[in-house]
């Protein structure tokens, strides 16, 4: 009989992204990986079954920002958010602050008038 693998714990990339609550479904996580939008240690990954483990650095889009996370632990289940957040270190750049609200119609007319005068 073979003995269990005593090496570091590994898990599928799409499963880890789903367990860590970056995506609502595992299918969405797999789709992002398949589209080549996830990088593992700087290298593009296109297979959702790519094994990942502690110490790996992932870069992927999440909404309007880019997330850079270092895996600290492999999760056995999709648990509460506090448990998921303990499984990674977030090295993402700070989100770009919004300039302000959209200009109203009145504001745009003033801008257009100012441009026409110049």
XYZ file of N, CA and C in Angstrom:
354
model
N 0.831 -1.182 0.000
C 0.000 0.000 0.000
C 0.872 1.240 0.000
N 0.388 2.260 -0.666
C 1.147 3.508 -0.695
C 0.792 4.360 0.512
N 1.775 5.095 0.977
C 1.540 5.966 2.127
C 1.007 7.306 1.643
N 0.239 7.990 2.479
C -0.257 9.301 2.067
C 0.894 10.265 1.807
N 0.656 11.193 0.892
C 1.676 12.179 0.537
C 1.992 13.044 1.754
N 3.260 13.098 2.122
C 3.646 13.882 3.293
C 4.119 15.280 2.905
N 4.007 15.632 1.607
C 4.427 16.951 1.129
C 3.434 18.026 1.553
N 3.693 19.248 1.123
C 2.802 20.347 1.486
C 1.413 20.149 0.886
N 0.400 20.642 1.589
C -0.980 20.506 1.126
C -1.175 21.332 -0.138
N -1.873 20.773 -1.105
C -2.162 21.449 -2.365
C -3.666 21.368 -2.620
N -4.172 22.312 -3.400
C -5.594 22.340 -3.725
C -5.759 22.957 -5.104
N -6.855 22.601 -5.783
C -7.153 23.195 -7.090
C -7.293 24.710 -6.955
N -6.805 25.430 -7.949
C -6.846 26.892 -7.932
C -8.271 27.420 -7.871
N -9.168 26.890 -8.718
C -10.551 27.389 -8.718
C -11.246 27.104 -7.392
N -10.944 25.974 -6.803
C -11.552 25.615 -5.520
C -11.061 26.541 -4.406
N -9.756 26.849 -4.412
C -9.226 27.742 -3.379
C -9.810 29.144 -3.516
N -9.913 29.663 -4.746
C -10.491 30.996 -4.961
C -11.935 31.047 -4.468
N -12.677 29.969 -4.668
C -14.070 29.903 -4.216
C -14.125 29.774 -2.688
N -13.303 28.907 -2.117
C -13.275 28.747 -0.657
C -12.872 30.045 0.036
N -11.954 30.813 -0.558
C -11.487 32.068 0.030
C -12.461 33.216 -0.235
N -13.582 32.923 -0.874
C -14.676 33.881 -1.101
C -14.331 35.036 -2.026
N -13.459 34.794 -3.004
C -13.195 35.818 -4.008
C -14.246 35.766 -5.112
N -14.875 34.605 -5.297
C -15.910 34.429 -6.309
C -17.109 33.734 -5.683
N -18.310 34.091 -6.154
C -19.532 33.534 -5.570
C -19.722 32.062 -5.897
N -19.262 31.634 -7.069
C -19.393 30.229 -7.440
C -18.049 29.703 -7.933
N -17.902 28.407 -7.856
C -16.670 27.793 -8.336
C -16.598 27.892 -9.856
N -17.761 27.890 -10.510
C -17.807 28.029 -11.958
C -17.245 29.382 -12.394
N -17.592 30.449 -11.676
C -17.050 31.778 -11.993
C -15.536 31.807 -11.795
N -15.067 31.177 -10.735
C -13.627 31.123 -10.479
C -12.922 30.375 -11.613
N -13.493 29.253 -12.038
C -12.902 28.466 -13.123
C -12.904 29.257 -14.430
N -13.953 30.035 -14.667
C -14.050 30.829 -15.896
C -12.945 31.885 -15.949
N -12.708 32.565 -14.836
C -11.656 33.588 -14.788
C -10.289 32.950 -15.033
N -10.069 31.770 -14.470
C -8.793 31.076 -14.662
C -8.652 30.643 -16.118
N -9.706 30.060 -16.694
C -9.673 29.577 -18.071
C -9.421 30.711 -19.060
N -9.939 31.897 -18.762
C -9.737 33.057 -19.634
C -8.317 33.610 -19.534
N -7.499 33.058 -18.647
C -6.112 33.489 -18.520
C -5.940 34.779 -17.752
N -6.892 35.108 -16.885
C -6.828 36.362 -16.142
C -6.217 36.192 -14.755
N -5.738 34.984 -14.439
C -5.117 34.722 -13.137
C -3.641 34.412 -13.359
N -2.806 34.990 -12.516
C -1.370 34.706 -12.571
C -0.947 34.053 -11.261
N -0.131 33.032 -11.393
C 0.400 32.312 -10.240
C 1.905 32.532 -10.235
N 2.379 33.342 -9.299
C 3.802 33.663 -9.245
C 4.276 34.407 -10.488
N 3.407 35.214 -11.092
C 3.770 35.989 -12.274
C 3.533 35.275 -13.590
N 3.215 33.987 -13.548
C 2.968 33.204 -14.760
C 1.472 33.040 -14.977
N 1.021 33.230 -16.219
C -0.386 33.088 -16.551
C -0.824 31.635 -16.382
N -1.989 31.418 -15.795
C -2.532 30.080 -15.575
C -3.836 29.970 -16.353
N -4.027 28.863 -17.076
C -5.272 28.676 -17.823
C -5.998 27.388 -17.439
N -5.453 26.649 -16.476
C -6.094 25.413 -16.037
C -6.656 25.587 -14.629
N -7.989 25.462 -14.465
C -8.574 25.589 -13.130
C -8.058 24.536 -12.149
N -7.561 23.417 -12.658
C -7.074 22.343 -11.792
C -5.624 22.550 -11.360
N -5.036 23.683 -11.688
C -3.647 23.977 -11.293
C -3.535 23.898 -9.772
N -2.632 23.075 -9.243
C -2.508 22.988 -7.782
C -1.812 24.217 -7.192
N -2.341 24.686 -6.076
C -1.744 25.808 -5.351
C -1.559 25.399 -3.899
N -0.639 26.058 -3.235
C -0.383 25.761 -1.832
C 0.089 26.991 -1.094
N 0.393 26.810 0.168
C 0.845 27.922 1.009
C 2.116 28.529 0.428
N 2.167 29.860 0.416
C 3.324 30.573 -0.100
C 3.180 31.033 -1.538
N 2.209 30.498 -2.275
C 1.988 30.919 -3.659
C 1.363 32.310 -3.687
N 1.726 33.108 -4.698
C 1.182 34.458 -4.860
C 0.288 34.472 -6.092
N -0.962 34.900 -5.908
C -1.940 34.974 -6.993
C -2.241 36.428 -7.319
N -2.401 36.719 -8.610
C -2.807 38.042 -9.072
C -3.997 37.839 -9.997
N -5.115 38.518 -9.706
C -6.323 38.346 -10.519
C -7.226 39.565 -10.369
N -8.118 39.790 -11.353
C -9.044 40.918 -11.256
C -10.213 40.572 -10.347
N -10.659 41.545 -9.590
C -11.845 41.384 -8.740
C -12.611 42.698 -8.808
N -13.628 42.728 -9.627
C -14.369 43.969 -9.815
C -13.535 44.940 -10.627
N -13.395 46.160 -10.130
C -12.634 47.183 -10.843
C -11.180 47.261 -10.381
N -10.764 46.378 -9.498
C -9.391 46.429 -9.009
C -8.679 45.105 -9.228
N -7.382 45.129 -9.055
C -6.563 43.927 -9.199
C -6.161 43.473 -7.805
N -6.378 42.196 -7.529
C -6.025 41.643 -6.219
C -4.708 40.897 -6.322
N -3.853 41.081 -5.335
C -2.595 40.345 -5.209
C -2.625 39.713 -3.824
N -2.715 38.382 -3.779
C -2.825 37.695 -2.494
C -1.777 36.593 -2.392
N -1.285 36.407 -1.181
C -0.359 35.317 -0.888
C -1.113 34.295 -0.054
N -1.113 33.054 -0.506
C -1.843 31.993 0.181
C -1.097 31.617 1.458
N -1.813 31.651 2.586
C -1.227 31.245 3.871
C -1.672 29.847 4.271
N -2.888 29.461 3.861
C -3.425 28.166 4.276
C -4.377 27.631 3.216
N -4.517 26.316 3.196
C -5.478 25.653 2.320
C -6.747 25.427 3.132
N -7.883 25.788 2.558
C -9.165 25.665 3.253
C -9.858 24.358 2.872
N -10.522 23.738 3.857
C -11.246 22.496 3.609
C -12.668 22.740 3.132
N -13.192 23.932 3.429
C -14.581 24.224 3.077
C -14.741 25.714 2.847
N -15.892 26.089 2.317
C -16.226 27.503 2.139
C -16.930 27.943 3.411
N -16.162 28.421 4.355
C -16.691 28.795 5.657
C -17.006 30.273 5.742
N -17.079 30.797 6.952
C -17.378 32.216 7.137
C -16.249 33.102 6.597
N -16.586 34.361 6.352
C -15.627 35.301 5.774
C -14.389 35.465 6.651
N -14.569 35.458 7.959
C -13.419 35.622 8.856
C -12.430 34.467 8.691
N -12.942 33.271 8.499
C -12.086 32.100 8.291
C -11.376 32.203 6.938
N -12.090 32.677 5.932
C -11.508 32.816 4.595
C -10.409 33.874 4.587
N -10.622 34.998 5.267
C -9.637 36.078 5.281
C -8.363 35.686 6.019
N -8.458 34.723 6.915
C -7.277 34.260 7.643
C -6.395 33.360 6.777
N -6.896 32.943 5.605
C -6.169 32.009 4.751
C -5.243 32.695 3.755
N -5.226 34.043 3.731
C -4.372 34.739 2.774
C -3.931 36.095 3.314
N -2.826 36.587 2.756
C -2.352 37.952 3.012
C -2.641 38.761 1.760
N -3.295 39.899 1.921
C -3.653 40.739 0.786
C -2.565 41.782 0.556
N -1.903 41.706 -0.593
C -0.859 42.664 -0.960
C -1.336 43.573 -2.089
N -2.645 43.704 -2.257
C -3.216 44.491 -3.346
C -2.907 45.970 -3.175
N -2.716 46.673 -4.308
C -2.545 48.122 -4.206
C -3.843 48.762 -3.728
N -3.728 49.904 -3.097
C -4.913 50.598 -2.587
C -5.821 50.985 -3.752
N -7.139 50.903 -3.549
C -8.046 51.282 -4.632
C -7.919 52.773 -4.948
N -8.095 53.100 -6.206
C -8.012 54.495 -6.640
C -9.271 55.212 -6.174
N -9.112 56.318 -5.441
C -10.305 57.019 -4.960
C -11.047 57.677 -6.120
N -12.356 57.684 -6.006
C -13.171 58.333 -7.028
C -13.022 59.840 -6.887
N -13.058 60.532 -8.005
C -12.865 61.977 -8.016
C -14.045 62.682 -7.377
N -15.216 62.254 -7.666
C -16.412 62.885 -7.120
C -17.630 62.371 -7.860
N -18.770 62.948 -7.558
C -19.981 62.490 -8.242
C -19.983 62.933 -9.706
N -20.836 62.300 -10.481
C -20.975 62.687 -11.884
C -21.445 64.132 -11.974
N -21.008 64.857 -13.001
C -21.489 66.232 -13.139
C -22.969 66.243 -13.517
N -23.681 67.197 -12.980
C -25.097 67.350 -13.328
C -25.189 68.032 -14.689
N -26.381 68.123 -15.210
C -26.576 68.797 -16.489
C -26.119 70.242 -16.425
N -26.416 70.885 -15.321
C -26.013 72.279 -15.139
C -24.485 72.404 -15.142
N -23.809 71.484 -14.435
C -22.347 71.501 -14.400
C -21.765 71.303 -15.800
N -22.350 70.386 -16.574
C -21.843 70.123 -17.916
C -22.029 71.323 -18.832
N -23.157 72.006 -18.705
C -23.375 73.216 -19.520
C -22.320 74.272 -19.189
N -21.998 74.400 -17.913
C -20.962 75.361 -17.509
C -19.591 74.964 -18.071
N -19.269 73.674 -18.032
C -18.006 73.200 -18.592
C -17.945 73.451 -20.093
N -19.038 73.148 -20.789
C -19.085 73.381 -22.235
C -18.921 74.860 -22.549
N -19.582 75.712 -21.770
C -19.478 77.157 -21.995
C -18.048 77.632 -21.747
N -17.400 77.095 -20.731
C -16.022 77.481 -20.430
C -15.084 77.039 -21.553
N -15.329 75.855 -22.127
C -14.495 75.368 -23.232
C -14.690 76.220 -24.482
N -15.943 76.625 -24.736
C -16.240 77.438 -25.921
C -15.592 78.811 -25.826
N -15.491 79.353 -24.617
C -14.894 80.676 -24.429
C -13.386 80.654 -24.665
N -12.734 79.522 -24.446
C -11.277 79.474 -24.580
C -10.842 79.379 -26.006
